[in-house]
JSON list of C-alpha atoms in Angstrom, two decimals:
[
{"chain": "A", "resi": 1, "resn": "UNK", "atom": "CA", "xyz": [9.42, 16.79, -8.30]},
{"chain": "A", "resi": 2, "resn": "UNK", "atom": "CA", "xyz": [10.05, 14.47, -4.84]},
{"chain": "A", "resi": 3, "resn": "UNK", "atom": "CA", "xyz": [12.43, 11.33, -4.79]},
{"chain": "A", "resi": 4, "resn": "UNK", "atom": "CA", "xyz": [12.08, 8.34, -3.41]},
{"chain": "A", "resi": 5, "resn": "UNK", "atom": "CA", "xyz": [14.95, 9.69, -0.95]},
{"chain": "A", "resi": 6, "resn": "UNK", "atom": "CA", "xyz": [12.62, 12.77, 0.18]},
{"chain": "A", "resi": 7, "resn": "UNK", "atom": "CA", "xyz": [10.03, 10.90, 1.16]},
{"chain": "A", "resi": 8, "resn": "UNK", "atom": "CA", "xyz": [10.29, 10.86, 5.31]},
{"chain": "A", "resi": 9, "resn": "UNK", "atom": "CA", "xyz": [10.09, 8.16, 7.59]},
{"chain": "A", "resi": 10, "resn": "UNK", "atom": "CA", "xyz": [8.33, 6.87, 9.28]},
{"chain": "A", "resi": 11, "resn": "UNK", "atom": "CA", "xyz": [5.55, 5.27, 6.98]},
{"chain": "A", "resi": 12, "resn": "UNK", "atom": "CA", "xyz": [3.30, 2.71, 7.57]},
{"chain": "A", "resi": 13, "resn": "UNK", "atom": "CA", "xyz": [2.32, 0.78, 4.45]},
{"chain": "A", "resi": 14, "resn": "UNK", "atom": "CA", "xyz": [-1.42, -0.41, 4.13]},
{"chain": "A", "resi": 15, "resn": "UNK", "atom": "CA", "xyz": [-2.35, -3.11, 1.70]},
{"chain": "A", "resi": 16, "resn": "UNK", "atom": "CA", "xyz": [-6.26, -2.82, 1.05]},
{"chain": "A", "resi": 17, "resn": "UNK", "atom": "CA", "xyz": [-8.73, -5.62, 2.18]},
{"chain": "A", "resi": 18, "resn": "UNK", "atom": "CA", "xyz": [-9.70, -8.25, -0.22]},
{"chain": "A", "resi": 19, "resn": "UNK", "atom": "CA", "xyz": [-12.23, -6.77, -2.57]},
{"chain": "A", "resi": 20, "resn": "UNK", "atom": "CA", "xyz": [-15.58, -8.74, -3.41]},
{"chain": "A", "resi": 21, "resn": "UNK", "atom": "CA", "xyz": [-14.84, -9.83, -7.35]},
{"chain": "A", "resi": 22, "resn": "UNK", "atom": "CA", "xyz": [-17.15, -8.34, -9.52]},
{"chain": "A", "resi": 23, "resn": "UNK", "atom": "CA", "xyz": [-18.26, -9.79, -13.06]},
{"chain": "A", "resi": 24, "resn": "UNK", "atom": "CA", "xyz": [-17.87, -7.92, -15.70]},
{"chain": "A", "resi": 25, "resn": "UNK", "atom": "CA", "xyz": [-15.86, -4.62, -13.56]},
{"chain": "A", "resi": 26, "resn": "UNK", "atom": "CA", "xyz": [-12.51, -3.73, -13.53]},
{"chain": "A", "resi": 27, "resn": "UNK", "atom": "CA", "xyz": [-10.64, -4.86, -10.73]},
{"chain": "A", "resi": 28, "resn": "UNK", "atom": "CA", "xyz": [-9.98, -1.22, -9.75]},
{"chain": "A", "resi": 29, "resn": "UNK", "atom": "CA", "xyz": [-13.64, -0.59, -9.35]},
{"chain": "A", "resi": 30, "resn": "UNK", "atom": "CA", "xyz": [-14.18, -3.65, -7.29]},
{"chain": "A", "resi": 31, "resn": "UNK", "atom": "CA", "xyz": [-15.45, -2.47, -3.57]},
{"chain": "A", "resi": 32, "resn": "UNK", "atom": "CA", "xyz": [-15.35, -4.44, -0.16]},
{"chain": "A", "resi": 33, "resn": "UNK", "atom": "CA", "xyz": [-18.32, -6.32, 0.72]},
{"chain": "A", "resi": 34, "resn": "UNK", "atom": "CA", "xyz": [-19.00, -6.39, 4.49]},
{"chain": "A", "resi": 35, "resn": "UNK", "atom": "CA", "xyz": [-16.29, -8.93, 5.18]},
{"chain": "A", "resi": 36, "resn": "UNK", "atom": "CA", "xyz": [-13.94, -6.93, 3.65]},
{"chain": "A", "resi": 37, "resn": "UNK", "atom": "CA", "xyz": [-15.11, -4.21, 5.63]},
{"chain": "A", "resi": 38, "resn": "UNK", "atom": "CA", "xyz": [-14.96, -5.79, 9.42]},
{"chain": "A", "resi": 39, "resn": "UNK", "atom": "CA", "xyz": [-11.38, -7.23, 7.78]},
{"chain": "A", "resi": 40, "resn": "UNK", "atom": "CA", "xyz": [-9.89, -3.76, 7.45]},
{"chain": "A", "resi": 41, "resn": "UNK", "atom": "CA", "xyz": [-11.95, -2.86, 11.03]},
{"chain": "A", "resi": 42, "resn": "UNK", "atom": "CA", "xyz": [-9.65, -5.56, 12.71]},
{"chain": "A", "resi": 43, "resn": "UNK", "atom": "CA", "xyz": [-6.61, -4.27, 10.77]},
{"chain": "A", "resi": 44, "resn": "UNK", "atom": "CA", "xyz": [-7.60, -0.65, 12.06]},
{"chain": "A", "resi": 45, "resn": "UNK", "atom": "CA", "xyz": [-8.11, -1.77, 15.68]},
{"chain": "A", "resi": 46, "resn": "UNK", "atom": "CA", "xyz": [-4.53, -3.60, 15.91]},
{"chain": "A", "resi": 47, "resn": "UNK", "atom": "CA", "xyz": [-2.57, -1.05, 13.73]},
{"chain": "A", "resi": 48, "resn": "UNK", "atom": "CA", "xyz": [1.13, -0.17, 15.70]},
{"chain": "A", "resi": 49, "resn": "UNK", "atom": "CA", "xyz": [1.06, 3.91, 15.34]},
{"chain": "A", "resi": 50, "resn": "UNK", "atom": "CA", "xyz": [3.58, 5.47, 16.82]},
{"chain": "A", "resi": 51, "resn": "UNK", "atom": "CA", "xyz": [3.55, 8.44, 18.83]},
{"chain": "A", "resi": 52, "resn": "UNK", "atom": "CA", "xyz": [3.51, 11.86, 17.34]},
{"chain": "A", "resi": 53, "resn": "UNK", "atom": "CA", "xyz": [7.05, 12.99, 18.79]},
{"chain": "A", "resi": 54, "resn": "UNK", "atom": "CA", "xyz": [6.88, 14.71, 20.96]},
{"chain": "A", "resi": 55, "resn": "UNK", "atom": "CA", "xyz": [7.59, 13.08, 24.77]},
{"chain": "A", "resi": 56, "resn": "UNK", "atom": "CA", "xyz": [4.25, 11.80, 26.32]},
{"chain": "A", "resi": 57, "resn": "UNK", "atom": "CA", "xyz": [2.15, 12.51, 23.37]},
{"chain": "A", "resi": 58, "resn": "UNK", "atom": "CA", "xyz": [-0.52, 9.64, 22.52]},
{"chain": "A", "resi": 59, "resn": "UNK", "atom": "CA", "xyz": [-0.20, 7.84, 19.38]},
{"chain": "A", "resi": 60, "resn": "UNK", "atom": "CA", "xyz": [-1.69, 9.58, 16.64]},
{"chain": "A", "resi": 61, "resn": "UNK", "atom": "CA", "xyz": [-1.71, 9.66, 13.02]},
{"chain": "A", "resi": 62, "resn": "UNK", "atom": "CA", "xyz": [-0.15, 12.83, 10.76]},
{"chain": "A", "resi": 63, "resn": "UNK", "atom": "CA", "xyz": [-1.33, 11.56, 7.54]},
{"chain": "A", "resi": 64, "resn": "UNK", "atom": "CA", "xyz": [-3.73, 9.29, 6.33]},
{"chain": "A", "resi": 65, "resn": "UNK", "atom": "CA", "xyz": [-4.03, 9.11, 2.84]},
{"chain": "A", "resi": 66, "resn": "UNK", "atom": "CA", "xyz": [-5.47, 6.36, 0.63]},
{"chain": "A", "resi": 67, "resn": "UNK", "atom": "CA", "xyz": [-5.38, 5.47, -3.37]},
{"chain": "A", "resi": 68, "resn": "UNK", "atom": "CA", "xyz": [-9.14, 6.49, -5.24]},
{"chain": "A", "resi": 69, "resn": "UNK", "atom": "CA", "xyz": [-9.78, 2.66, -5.94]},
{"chain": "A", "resi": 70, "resn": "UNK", "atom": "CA", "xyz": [-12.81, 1.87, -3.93]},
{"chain": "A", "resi": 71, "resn": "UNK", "atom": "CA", "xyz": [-11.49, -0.89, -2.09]},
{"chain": "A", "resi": 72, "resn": "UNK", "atom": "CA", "xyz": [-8.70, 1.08, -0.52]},
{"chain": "A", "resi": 73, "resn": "UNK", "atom": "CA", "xyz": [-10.79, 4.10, 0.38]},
{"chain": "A", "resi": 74, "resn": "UNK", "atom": "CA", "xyz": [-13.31, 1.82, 2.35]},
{"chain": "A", "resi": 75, "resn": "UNK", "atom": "CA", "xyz": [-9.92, 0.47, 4.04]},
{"chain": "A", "resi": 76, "resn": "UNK", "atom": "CA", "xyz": [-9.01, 3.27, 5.20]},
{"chain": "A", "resi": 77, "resn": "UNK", "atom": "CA", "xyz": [-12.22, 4.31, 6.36]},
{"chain": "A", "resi": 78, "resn": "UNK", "atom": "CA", "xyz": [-12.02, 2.21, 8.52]},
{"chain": "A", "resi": 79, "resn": "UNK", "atom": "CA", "xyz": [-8.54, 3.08, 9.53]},
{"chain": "A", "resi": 80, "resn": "UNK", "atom": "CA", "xyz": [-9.85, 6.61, 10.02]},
{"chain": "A", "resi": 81, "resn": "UNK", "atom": "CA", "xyz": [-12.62, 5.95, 12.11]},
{"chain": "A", "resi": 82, "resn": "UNK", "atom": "CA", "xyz": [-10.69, 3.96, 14.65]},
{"chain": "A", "resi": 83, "resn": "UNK", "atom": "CA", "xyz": [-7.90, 6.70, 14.79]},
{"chain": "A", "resi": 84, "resn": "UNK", "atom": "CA", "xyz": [-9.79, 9.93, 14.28]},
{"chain": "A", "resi": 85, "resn": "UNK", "atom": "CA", "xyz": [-7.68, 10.50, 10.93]},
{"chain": "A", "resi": 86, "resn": "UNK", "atom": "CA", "xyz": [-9.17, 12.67, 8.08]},
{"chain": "A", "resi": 87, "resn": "UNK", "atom": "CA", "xyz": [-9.04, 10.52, 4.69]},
{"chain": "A", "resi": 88, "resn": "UNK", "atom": "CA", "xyz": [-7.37, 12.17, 1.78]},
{"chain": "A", "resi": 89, "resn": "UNK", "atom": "CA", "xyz": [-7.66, 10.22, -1.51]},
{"chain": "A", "resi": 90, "resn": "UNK", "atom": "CA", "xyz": [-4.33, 10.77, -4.37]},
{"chain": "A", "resi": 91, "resn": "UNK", "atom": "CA", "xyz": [-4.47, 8.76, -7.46]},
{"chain": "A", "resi": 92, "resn": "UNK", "atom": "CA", "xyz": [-0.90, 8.44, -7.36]},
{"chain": "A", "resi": 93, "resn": "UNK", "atom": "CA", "xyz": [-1.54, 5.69, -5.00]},
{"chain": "A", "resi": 94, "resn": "UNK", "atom": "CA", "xyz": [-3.50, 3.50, -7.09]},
{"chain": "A", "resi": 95, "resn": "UNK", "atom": "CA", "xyz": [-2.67, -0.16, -8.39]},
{"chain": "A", "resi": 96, "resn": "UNK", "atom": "CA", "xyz": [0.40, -0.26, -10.99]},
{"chain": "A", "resi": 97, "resn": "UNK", "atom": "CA", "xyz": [-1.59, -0.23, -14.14]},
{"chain": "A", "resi": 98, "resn": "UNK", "atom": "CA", "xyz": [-1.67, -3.75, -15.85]},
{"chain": "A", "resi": 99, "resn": "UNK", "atom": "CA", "xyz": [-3.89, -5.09, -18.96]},
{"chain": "A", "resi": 100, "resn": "UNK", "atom": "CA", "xyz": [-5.50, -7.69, -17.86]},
{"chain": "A", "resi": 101, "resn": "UNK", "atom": "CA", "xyz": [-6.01, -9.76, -14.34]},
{"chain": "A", "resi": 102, "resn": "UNK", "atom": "CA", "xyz": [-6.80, -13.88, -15.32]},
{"chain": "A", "resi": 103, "resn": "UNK", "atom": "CA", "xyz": [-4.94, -17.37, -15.55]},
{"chain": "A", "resi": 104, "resn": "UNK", "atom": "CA", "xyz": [-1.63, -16.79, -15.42]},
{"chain": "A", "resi": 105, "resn": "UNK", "atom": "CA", "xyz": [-1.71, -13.39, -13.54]},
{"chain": "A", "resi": 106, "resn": "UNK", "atom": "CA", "xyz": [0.91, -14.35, -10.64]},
{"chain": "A", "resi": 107, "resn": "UNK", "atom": "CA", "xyz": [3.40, -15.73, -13.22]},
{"chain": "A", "resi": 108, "resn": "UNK", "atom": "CA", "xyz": [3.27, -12.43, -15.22]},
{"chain": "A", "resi": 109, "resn": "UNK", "atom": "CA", "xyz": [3.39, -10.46, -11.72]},
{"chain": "A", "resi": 110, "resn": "UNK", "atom": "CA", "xyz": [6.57, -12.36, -11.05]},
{"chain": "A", "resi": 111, "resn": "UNK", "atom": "CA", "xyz": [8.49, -11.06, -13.75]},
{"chain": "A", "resi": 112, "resn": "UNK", "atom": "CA", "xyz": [7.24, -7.56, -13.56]},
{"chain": "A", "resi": 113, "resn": "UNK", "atom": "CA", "xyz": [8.95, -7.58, -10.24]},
{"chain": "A", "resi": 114, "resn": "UNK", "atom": "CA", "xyz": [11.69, -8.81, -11.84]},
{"chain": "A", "resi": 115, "resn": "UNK", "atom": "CA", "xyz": [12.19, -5.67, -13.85]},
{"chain": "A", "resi": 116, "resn": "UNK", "atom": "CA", "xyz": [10.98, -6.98, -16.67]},
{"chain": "A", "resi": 117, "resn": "UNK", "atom": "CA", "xyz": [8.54, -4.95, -18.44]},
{"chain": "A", "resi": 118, "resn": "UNK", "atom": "CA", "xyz": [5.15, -7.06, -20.20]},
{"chain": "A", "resi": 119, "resn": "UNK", "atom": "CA", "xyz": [3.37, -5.01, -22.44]},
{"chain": "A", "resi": 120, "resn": "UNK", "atom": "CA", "xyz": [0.79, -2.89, -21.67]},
{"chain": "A", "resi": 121, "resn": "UNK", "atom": "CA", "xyz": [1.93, -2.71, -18.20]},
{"chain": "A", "resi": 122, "resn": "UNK", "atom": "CA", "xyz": [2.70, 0.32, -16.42]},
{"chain": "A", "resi": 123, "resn": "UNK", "atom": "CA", "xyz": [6.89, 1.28, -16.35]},
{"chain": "A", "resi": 124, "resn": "UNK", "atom": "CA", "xyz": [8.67, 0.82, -13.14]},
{"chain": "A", "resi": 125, "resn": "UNK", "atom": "CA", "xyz": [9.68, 4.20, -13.02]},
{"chain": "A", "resi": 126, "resn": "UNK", "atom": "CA", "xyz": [6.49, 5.46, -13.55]},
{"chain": "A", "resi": 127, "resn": "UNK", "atom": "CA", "xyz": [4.95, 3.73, -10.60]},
{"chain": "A", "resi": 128, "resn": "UNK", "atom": "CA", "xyz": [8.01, 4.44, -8.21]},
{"chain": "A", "resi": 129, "resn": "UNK", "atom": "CA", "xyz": [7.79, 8.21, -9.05]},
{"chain": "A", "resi": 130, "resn": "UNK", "atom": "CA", "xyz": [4.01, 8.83, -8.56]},
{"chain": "A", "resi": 131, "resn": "UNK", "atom": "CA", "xyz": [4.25, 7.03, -5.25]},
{"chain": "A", "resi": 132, "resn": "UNK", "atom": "CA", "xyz": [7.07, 9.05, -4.17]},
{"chain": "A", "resi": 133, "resn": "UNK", "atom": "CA", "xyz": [5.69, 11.97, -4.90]},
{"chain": "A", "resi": 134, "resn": "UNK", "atom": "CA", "xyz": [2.62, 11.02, -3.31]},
{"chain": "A", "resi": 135, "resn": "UNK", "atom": "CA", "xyz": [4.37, 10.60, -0.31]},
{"chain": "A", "resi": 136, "resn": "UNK", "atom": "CA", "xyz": [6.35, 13.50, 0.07]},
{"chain": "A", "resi": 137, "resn": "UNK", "atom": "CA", "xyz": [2.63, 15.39, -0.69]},
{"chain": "A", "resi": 138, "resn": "UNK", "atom": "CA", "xyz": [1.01, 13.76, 2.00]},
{"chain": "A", "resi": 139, "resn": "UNK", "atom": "CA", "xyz": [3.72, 14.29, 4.56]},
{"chain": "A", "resi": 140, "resn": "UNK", "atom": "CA", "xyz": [4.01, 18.02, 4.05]},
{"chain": "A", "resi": 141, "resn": "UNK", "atom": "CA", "xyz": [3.06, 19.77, 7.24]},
{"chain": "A", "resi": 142, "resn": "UNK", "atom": "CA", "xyz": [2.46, 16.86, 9.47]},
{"chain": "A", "resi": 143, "resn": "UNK", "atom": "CA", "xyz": [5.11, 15.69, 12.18]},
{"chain": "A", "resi": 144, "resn": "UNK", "atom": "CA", "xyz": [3.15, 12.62, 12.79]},
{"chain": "A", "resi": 145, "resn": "UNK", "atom": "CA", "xyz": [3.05, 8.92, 11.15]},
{"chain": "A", "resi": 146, "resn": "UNK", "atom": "CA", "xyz": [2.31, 8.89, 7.42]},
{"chain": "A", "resi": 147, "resn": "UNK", "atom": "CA", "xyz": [-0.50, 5.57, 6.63]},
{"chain": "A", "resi": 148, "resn": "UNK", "atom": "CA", "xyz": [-0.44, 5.11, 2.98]},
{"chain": "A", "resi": 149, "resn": "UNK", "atom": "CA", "xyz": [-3.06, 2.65, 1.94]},
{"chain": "A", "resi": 150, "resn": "UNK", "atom": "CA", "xyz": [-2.51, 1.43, -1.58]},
{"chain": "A", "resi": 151, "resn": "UNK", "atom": "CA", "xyz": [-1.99, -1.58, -3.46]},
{"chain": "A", "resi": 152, "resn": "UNK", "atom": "CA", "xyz": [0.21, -5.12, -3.45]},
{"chain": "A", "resi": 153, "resn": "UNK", "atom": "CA", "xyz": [2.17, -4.27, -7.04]},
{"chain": "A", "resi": 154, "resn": "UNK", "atom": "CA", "xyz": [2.38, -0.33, -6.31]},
{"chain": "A", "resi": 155, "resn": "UNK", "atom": "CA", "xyz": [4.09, -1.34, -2.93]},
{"chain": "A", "resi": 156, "resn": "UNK", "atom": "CA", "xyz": [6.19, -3.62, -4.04]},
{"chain": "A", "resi": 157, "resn": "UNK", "atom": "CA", "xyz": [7.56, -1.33, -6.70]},
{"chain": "A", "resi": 158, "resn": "UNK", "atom": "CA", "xyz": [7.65, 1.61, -4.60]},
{"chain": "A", "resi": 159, "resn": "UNK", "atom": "CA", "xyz": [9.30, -0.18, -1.80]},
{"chain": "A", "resi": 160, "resn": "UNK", "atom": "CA", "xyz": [11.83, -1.50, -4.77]},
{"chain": "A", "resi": 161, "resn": "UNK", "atom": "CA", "xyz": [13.17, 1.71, -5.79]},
{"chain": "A", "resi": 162, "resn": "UNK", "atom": "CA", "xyz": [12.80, 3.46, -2.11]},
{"chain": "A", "resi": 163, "resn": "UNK", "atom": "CA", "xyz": [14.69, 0.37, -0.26]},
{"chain": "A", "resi": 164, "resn": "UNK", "atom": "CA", "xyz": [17.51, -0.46, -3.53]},
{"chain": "A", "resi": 165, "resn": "UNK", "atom": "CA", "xyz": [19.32, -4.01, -4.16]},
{"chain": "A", "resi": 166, "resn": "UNK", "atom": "CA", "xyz": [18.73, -5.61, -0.71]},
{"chain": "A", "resi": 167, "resn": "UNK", "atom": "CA", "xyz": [14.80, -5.53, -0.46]},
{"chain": "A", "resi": 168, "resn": "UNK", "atom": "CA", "xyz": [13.15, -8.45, -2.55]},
{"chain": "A", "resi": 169, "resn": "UNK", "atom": "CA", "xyz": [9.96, -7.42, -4.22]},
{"chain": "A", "resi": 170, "resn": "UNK", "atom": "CA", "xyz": [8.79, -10.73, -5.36]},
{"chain": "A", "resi": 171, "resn": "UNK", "atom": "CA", "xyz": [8.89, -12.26, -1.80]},
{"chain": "A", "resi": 172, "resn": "UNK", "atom": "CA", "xyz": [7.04, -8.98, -0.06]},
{"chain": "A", "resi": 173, "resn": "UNK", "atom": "CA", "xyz": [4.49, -9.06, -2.46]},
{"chain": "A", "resi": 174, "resn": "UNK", "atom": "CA", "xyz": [3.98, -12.84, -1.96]},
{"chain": "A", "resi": 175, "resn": "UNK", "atom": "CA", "xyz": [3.69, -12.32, 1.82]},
{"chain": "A", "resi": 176, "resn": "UNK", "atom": "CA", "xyz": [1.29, -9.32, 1.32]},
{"chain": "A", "resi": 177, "resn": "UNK", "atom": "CA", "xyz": [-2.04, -10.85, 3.24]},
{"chain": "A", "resi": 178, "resn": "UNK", "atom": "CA", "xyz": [-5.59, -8.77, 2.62]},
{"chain": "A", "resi": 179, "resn": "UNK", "atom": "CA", "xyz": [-5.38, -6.37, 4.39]},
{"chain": "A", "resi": 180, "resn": "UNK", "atom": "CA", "xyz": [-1.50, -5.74, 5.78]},
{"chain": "A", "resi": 181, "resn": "UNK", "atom": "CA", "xyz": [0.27, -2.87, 6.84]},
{"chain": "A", "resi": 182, "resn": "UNK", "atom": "CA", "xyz": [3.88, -2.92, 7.34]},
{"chain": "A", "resi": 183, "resn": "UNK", "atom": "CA", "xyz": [5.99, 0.05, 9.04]},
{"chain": "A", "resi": 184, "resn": "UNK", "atom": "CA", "xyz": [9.41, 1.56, 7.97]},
{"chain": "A", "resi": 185, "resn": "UNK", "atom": "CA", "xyz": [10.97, 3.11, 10.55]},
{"chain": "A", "resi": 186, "resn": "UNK", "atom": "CA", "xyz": [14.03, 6.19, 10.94]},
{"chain": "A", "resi": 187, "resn": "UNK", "atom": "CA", "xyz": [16.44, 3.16, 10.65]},
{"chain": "A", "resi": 188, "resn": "UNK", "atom": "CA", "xyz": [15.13, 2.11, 7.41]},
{"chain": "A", "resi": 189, "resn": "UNK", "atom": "CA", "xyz": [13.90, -1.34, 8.96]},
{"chain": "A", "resi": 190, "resn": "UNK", "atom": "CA", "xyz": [10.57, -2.25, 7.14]},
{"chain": "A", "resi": 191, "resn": "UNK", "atom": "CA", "xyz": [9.06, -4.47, 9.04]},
{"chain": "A", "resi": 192, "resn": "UNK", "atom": "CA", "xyz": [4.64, -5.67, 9.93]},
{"chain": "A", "resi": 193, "resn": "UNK", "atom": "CA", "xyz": [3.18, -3.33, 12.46]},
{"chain": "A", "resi": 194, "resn": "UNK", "atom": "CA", "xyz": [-0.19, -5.62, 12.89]},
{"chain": "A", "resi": 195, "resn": "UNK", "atom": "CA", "xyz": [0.31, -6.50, 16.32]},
{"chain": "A", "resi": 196, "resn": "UNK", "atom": "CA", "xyz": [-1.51, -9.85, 15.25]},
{"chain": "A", "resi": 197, "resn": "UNK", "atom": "CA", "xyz": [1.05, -10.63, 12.47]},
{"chain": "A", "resi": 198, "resn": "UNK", "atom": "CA", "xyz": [3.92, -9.28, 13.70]}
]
């Protein structure tokens, strides 16, 4: 089983477009409409990727892999297309799993990054491990930049365990636009790589 400390650097974190609400569907089924979809296109176009390592080697990706939600497939689609990246969907990657999305939502979000656990919702641990090990997966064979497009909560929490006592999960998942991607680097620096946000 991977740790958080196996997982290599660098990685570029991907927060998904905003979705198109759907009544009456799960906000895990909810899919970009074609806003969303140019959205994560601009995202693609002004992503920072690094170069593969190797001295005068183009930027590439290693790794693109996405959570199964709908919305973060389509986001990195689009991702893929603009970088000539292959796709590969985990589950691990999806949203942490919560009861219930409503009035109230960013409160209860609050404390979960807090460490506190409100029922029904999905363990820290849990979360932090099946990222992790996501991760370390994805990055298996590839020398090149890891893109991990996921979720606001799974982020946070992931970034949490990976980044310990000095990284503040309420305030990263507060700045978290739709779409964002945000690069750690060897040093351990996390920091945007959207050359328009950075």
């Amino acid at each position: 089983m991977a740790t958080v400390e196996e997982v290599p650097r660098p990685v570029i974190y991907v927060r998904h477009a905003m979705a198109a609400p759907e009544e009456g569907v799960h906000p895990t089924s909810w899919r970009l409409d074609a806003e969303g979809r140019r959205s994560a296109q601009r995202l693609a176009q002004r992503l920072e990727v690094g170069p593969a390592g190797v001295e005068g080697a183009e930027a590439r990706i290693g790794a693109l892999v996405t959570s199964t939600e709908p919305k973060a497939v389509a986001t990195a689609e689009e991702i893929g297309a603009a970088w000539s990246a292959e796709v590969v969907a985990d589950p691990r990657l999806r949203e942490a799993v919560r009861p219930w999305i409503g009035p109230g939502y960013r409160a209860v979000v609050h404390r979960y990054l807090r460490r506190e656990l409100p029922p029904g919702w999905e363990p820290h641990v849990d979360v932090a491990r099946r990222m992790a090990e996501a991760l370390a997966d994805a990055a298996a064979g590839t020398d090149g930049p890891l893109v991990i497009v996921s979720h606001g909560l799974a982020l946070a929490v992931h970034l949490d365990a990976r980044l310990g006592g000095g990284f503040d999960a309420e305030h990263f998942w507060s700045s978290l636009a739709f779409p964002d991607a945000w690069l750690l680097d060897e040093t351990g620096l996390l920091h945007r790589c959207d050359r328009a946000r950075a």
